[in-house]
mmCIF file of C-alpha atoms in Angstrom:
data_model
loop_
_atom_site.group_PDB
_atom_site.id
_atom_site.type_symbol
_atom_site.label_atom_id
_atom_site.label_comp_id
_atom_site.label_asym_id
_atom_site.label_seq_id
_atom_site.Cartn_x
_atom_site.Cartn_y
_atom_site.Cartn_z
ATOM 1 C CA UNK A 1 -15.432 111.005 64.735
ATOM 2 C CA UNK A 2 -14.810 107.422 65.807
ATOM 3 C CA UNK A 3 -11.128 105.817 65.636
ATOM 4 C CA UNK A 4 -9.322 102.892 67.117
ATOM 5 C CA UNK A 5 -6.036 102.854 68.105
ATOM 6 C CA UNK A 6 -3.887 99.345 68.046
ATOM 7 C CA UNK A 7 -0.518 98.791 69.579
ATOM 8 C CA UNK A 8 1.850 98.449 66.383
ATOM 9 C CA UNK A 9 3.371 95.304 65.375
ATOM 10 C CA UNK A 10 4.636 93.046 64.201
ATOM 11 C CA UNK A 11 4.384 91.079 67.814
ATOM 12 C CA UNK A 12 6.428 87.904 68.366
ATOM 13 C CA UNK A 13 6.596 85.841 71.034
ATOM 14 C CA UNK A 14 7.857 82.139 72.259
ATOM 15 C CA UNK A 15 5.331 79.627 72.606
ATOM 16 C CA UNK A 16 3.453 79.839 76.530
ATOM 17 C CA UNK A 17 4.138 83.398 76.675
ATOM 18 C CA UNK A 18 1.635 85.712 77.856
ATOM 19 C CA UNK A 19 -0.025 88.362 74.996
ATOM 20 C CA UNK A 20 -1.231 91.784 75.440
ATOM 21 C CA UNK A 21 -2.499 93.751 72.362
ATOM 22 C CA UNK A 22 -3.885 97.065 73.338
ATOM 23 C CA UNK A 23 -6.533 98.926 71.854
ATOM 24 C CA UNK A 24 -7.818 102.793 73.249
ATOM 25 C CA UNK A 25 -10.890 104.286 70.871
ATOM 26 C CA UNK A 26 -12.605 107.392 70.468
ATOM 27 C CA UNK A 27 -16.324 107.348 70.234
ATOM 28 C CA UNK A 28 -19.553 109.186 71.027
ATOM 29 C CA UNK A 29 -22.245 107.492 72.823
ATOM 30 C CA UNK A 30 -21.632 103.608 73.759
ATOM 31 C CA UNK A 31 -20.661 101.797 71.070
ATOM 32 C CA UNK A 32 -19.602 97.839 71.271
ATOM 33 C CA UNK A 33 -16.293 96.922 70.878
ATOM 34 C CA UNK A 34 -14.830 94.030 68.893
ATOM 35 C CA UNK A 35 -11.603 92.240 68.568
ATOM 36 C CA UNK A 36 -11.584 90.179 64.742
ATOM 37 C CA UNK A 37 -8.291 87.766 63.920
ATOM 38 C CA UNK A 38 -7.281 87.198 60.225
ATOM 39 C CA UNK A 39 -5.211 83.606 60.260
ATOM 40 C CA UNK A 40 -3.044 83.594 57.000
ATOM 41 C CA UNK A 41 -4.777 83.401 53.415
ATOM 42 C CA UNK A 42 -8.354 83.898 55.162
ATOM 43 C CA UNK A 43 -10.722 86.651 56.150
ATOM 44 C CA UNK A 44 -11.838 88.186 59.535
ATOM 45 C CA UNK A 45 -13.275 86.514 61.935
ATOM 46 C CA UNK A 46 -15.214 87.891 65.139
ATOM 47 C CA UNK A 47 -12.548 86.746 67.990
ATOM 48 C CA UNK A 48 -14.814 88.175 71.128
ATOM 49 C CA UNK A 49 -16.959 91.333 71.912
ATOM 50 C CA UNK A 50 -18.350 93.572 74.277
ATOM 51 C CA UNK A 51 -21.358 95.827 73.912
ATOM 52 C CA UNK A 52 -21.269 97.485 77.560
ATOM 53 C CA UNK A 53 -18.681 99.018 79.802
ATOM 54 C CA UNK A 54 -17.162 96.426 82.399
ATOM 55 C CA UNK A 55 -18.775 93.329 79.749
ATOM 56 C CA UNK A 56 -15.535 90.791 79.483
ATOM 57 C CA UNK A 57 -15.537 89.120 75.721
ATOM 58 C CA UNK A 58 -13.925 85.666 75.895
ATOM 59 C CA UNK A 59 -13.235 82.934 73.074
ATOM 60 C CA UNK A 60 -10.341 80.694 72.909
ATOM 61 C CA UNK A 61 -8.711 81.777 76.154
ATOM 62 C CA UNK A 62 -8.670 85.367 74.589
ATOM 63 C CA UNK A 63 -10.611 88.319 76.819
ATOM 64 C CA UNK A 64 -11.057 91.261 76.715
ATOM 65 C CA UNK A 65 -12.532 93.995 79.098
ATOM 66 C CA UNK A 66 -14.733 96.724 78.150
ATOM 67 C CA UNK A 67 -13.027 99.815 79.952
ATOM 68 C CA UNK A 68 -14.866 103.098 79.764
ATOM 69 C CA UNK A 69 -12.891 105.363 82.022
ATOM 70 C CA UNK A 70 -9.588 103.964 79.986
ATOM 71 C CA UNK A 71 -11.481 103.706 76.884
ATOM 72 C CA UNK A 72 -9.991 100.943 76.663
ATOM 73 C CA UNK A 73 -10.431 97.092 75.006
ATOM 74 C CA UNK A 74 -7.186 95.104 75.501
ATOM 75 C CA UNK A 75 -6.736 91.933 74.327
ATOM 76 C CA UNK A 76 -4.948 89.194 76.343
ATOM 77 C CA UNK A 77 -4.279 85.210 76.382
ATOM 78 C CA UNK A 78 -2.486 83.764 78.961
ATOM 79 C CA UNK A 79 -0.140 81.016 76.969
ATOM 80 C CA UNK A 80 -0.408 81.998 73.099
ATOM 81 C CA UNK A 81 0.310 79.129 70.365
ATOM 82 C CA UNK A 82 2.144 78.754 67.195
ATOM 83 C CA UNK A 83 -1.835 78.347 65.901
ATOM 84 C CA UNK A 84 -2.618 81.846 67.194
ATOM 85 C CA UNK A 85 -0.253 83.454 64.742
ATOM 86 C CA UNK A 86 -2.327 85.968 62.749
ATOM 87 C CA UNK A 87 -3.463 89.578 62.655
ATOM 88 C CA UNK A 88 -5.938 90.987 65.090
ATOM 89 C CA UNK A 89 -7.841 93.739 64.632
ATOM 90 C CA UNK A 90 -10.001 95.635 67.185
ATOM 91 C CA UNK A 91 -12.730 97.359 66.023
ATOM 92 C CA UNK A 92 -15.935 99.651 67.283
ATOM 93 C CA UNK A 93 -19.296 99.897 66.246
ATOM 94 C CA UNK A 94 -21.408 103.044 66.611
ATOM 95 C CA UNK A 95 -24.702 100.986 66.245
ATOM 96 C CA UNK A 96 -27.895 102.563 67.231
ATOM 97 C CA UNK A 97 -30.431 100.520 65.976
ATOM 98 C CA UNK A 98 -31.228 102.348 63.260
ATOM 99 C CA UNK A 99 -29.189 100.812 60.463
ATOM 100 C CA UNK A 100 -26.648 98.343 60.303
ATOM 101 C CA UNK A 101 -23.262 97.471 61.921
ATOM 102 C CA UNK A 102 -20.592 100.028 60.618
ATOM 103 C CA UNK A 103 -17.436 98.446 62.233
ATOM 104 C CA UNK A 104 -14.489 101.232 62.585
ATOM 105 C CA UNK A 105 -11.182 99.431 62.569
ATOM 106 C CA UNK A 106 -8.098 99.442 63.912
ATOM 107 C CA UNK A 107 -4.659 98.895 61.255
ATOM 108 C CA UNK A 108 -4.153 95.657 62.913
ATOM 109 C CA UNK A 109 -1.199 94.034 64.930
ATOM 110 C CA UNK A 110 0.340 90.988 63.529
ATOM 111 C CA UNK A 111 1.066 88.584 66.000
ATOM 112 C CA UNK A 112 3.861 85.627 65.151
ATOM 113 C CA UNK A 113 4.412 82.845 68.077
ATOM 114 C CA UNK A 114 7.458 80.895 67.562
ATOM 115 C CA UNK A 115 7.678 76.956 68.849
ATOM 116 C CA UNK B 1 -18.501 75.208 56.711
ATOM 117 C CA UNK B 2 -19.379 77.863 53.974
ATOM 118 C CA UNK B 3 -17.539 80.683 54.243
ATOM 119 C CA UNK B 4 -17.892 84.156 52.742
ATOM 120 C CA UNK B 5 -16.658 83.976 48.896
ATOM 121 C CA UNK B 6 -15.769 86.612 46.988
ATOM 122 C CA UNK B 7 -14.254 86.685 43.569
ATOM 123 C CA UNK B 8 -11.889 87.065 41.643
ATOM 124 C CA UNK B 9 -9.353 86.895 44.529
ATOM 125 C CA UNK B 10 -6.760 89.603 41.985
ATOM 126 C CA UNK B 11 -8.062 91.884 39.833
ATOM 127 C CA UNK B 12 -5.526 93.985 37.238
ATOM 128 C CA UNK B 13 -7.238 97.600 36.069
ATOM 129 C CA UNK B 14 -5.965 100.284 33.992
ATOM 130 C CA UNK B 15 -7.234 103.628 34.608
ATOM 131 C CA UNK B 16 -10.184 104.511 33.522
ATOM 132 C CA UNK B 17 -11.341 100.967 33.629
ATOM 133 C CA UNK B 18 -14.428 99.766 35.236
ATOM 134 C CA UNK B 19 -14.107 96.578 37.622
ATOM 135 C CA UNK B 20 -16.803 94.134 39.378
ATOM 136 C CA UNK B 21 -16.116 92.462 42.185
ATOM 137 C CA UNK B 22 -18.329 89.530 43.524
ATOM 138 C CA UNK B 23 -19.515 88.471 47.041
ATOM 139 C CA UNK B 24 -21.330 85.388 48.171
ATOM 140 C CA UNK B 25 -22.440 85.510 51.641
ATOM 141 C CA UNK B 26 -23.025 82.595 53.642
ATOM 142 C CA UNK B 27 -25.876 80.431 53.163
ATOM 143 C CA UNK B 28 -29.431 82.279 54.574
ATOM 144 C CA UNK B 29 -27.038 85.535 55.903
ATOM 145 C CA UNK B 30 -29.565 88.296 53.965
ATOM 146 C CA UNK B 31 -27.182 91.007 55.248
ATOM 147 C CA UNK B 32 -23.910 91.905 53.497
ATOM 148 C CA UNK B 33 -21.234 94.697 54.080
ATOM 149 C CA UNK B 34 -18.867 95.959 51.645
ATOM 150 C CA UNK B 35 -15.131 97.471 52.895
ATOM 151 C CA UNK B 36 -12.110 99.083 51.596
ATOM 152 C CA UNK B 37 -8.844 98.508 52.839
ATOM 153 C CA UNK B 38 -5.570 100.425 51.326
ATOM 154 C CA UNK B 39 -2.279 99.674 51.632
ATOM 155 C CA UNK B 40 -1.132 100.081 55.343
ATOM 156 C CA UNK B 41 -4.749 101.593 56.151
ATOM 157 C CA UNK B 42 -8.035 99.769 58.130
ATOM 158 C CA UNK B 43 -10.632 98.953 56.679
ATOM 159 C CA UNK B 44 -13.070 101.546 55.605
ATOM 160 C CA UNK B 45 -17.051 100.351 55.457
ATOM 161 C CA UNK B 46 -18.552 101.357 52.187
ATOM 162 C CA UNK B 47 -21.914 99.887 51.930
ATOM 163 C CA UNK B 48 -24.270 97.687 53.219
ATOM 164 C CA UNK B 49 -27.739 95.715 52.224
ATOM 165 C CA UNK B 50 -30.530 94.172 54.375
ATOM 166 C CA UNK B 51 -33.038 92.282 52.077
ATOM 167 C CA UNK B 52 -31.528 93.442 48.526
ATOM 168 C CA UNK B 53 -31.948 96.824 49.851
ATOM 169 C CA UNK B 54 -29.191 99.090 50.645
ATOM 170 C CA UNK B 55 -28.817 99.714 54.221
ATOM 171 C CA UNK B 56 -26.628 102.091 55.177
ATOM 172 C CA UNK B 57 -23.584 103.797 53.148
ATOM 173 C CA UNK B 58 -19.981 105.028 54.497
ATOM 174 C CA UNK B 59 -17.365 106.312 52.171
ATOM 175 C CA UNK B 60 -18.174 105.264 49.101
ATOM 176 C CA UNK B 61 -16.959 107.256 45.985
ATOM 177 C CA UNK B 62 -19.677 108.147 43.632
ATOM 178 C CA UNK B 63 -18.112 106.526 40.971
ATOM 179 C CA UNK B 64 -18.936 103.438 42.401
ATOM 180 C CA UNK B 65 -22.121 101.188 43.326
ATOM 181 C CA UNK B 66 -22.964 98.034 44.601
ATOM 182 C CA UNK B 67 -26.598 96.132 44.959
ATOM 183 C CA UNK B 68 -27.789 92.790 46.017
ATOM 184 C CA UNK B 69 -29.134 90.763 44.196
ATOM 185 C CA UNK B 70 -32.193 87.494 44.512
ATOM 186 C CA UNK B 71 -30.067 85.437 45.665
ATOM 187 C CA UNK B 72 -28.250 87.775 48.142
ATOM 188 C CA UNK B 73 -24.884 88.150 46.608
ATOM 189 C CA UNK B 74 -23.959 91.171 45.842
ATOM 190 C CA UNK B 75 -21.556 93.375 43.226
ATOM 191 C CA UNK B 76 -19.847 96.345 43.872
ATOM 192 C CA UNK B 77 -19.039 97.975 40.423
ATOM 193 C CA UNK B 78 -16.301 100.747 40.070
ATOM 194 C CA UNK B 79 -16.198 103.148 37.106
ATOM 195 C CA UNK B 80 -13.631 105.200 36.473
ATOM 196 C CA UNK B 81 -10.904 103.331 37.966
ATOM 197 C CA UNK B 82 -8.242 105.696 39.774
ATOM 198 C CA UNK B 83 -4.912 104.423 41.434
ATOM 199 C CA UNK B 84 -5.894 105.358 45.081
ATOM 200 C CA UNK B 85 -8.489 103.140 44.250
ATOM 201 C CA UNK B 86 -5.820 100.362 44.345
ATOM 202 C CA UNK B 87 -6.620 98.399 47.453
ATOM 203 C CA UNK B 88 -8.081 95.061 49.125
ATOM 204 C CA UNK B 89 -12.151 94.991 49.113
ATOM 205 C CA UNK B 90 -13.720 92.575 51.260
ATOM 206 C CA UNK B 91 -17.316 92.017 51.759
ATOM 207 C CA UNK B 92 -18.481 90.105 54.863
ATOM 208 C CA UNK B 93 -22.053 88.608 55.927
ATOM 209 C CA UNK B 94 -24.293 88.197 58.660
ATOM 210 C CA UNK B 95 -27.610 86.574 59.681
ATOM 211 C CA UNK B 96 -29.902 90.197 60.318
ATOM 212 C CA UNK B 97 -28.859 93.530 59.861
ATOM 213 C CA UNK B 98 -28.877 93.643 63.230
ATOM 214 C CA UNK B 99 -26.062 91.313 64.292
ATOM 215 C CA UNK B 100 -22.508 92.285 63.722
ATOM 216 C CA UNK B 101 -20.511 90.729 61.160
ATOM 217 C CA UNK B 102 -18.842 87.212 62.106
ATOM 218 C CA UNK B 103 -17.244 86.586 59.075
ATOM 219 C CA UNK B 104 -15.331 88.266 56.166
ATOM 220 C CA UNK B 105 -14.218 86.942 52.978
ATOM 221 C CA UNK B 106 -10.974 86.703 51.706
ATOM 222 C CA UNK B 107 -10.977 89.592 49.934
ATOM 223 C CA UNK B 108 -10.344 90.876 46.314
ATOM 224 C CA UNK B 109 -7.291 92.750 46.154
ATOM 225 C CA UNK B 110 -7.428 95.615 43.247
ATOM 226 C CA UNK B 111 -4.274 96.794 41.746
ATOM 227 C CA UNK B 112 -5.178 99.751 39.116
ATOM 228 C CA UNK B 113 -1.859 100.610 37.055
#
């Protein structure tokens, strides 16, 4: 079956400091790859995706490469803020067209940046 | 903007109980998905509606059901409340079935004693 695995947290790190969160799945076929962020007291959010191998997802100087041979979807930002505090999630979808977006999660990595 | 809403944000159940919890997607999103989360655990999908109809279904215990409704909020109504059932549900939204979901709610959180 499909399953995402996350780098376990909690993650802290000074202000400026570069952030790597990595993700590896499992999955048949080509599925697209997803990193969400839940900030404190709200739901997920789509952060960036990717729906092909090599794609790059970018959004608020996060990215993240789509990596077939690694299976891999690492998340990085260069100089993290106290605003990026939250938990991120990376997540896979198996979509073939035929239904709807089934979105297989990772258990998250929370991510604290302190001044 | 308009977010995802779902309600009530806690929700206290005895056993045996049955429990509705409420999602309002955001503003012309027709799609809505439904997912589990339990303590320590990812989120699971459960269900899913395109147009009021049900779309696809993941692990979803028979005891429960969902629909959506006119208006395109939807319900997901659990019978036969068990403990492992304890757990936060959050429903999210998007604009076609066929577009990944940007945004979740905040989530219900479940506690069955």
């Amino acid at each position: 079956g499909n399953s995402v695995t996350q780098m376990e947290g909690p993650v802290t790190l000074s202000e400026e400091a570069f952030l790597t969160i990595n993700c590896t799945y499992t999955a048949t076929g080509y599925p697209s790859l997803f990193w969400y962020v839940q900030y404190p007291g709200e739901g997920l959010q789509l952060l960036l995706k990717a729906t092909k191998a090599d794609d790059k997802g970018s959004n608020k100087g996060f990215e993240a490469t789509y990596r077939k041979e690694t299976t891999s979807f690492h998340l990085e930002k260069g100089s993290v803020q106290v605003s990026d505090s939250a938990v991120y999630f990376c997540a896979l979808s198996p979509y073939s067209g035929a239904g709807s977006y089934q979105l297989t999660f990772g258990k998250g990595t929370k991510l604290s940046v302190i001044p | 903007a308009a977010g995802v809403i779902q309600s009530p944000r806690h929700l206290i159940k005895e056993k045996r109980e049955t429990a509705t919890l409420k999602c309002y997607p955001i503003p012309r999103h027709d799609t809505v998905y439904w997912y589990q989360q339990g303590p320590g655990q990812d989120p699971q999908f459960l269900i899913s509606f395109y147009e009021k109809m049900q779309s696809d279904k993941g692990s979803i215990p028979d005891r429960f059901s969902a629909q959506q409704f006119s208006d395109y909020h939807s319900e997901l109504n659990m019978s036969s409340l068990e403990l492992g059932d304890s757990a936060l549900y959050f429903c999210a939204s998007s604009s076609d079935r066929l577009r990944e979901p940007l945004h979740f709610g905040n989530g219900t959180r479940l506690t069955v004693t």
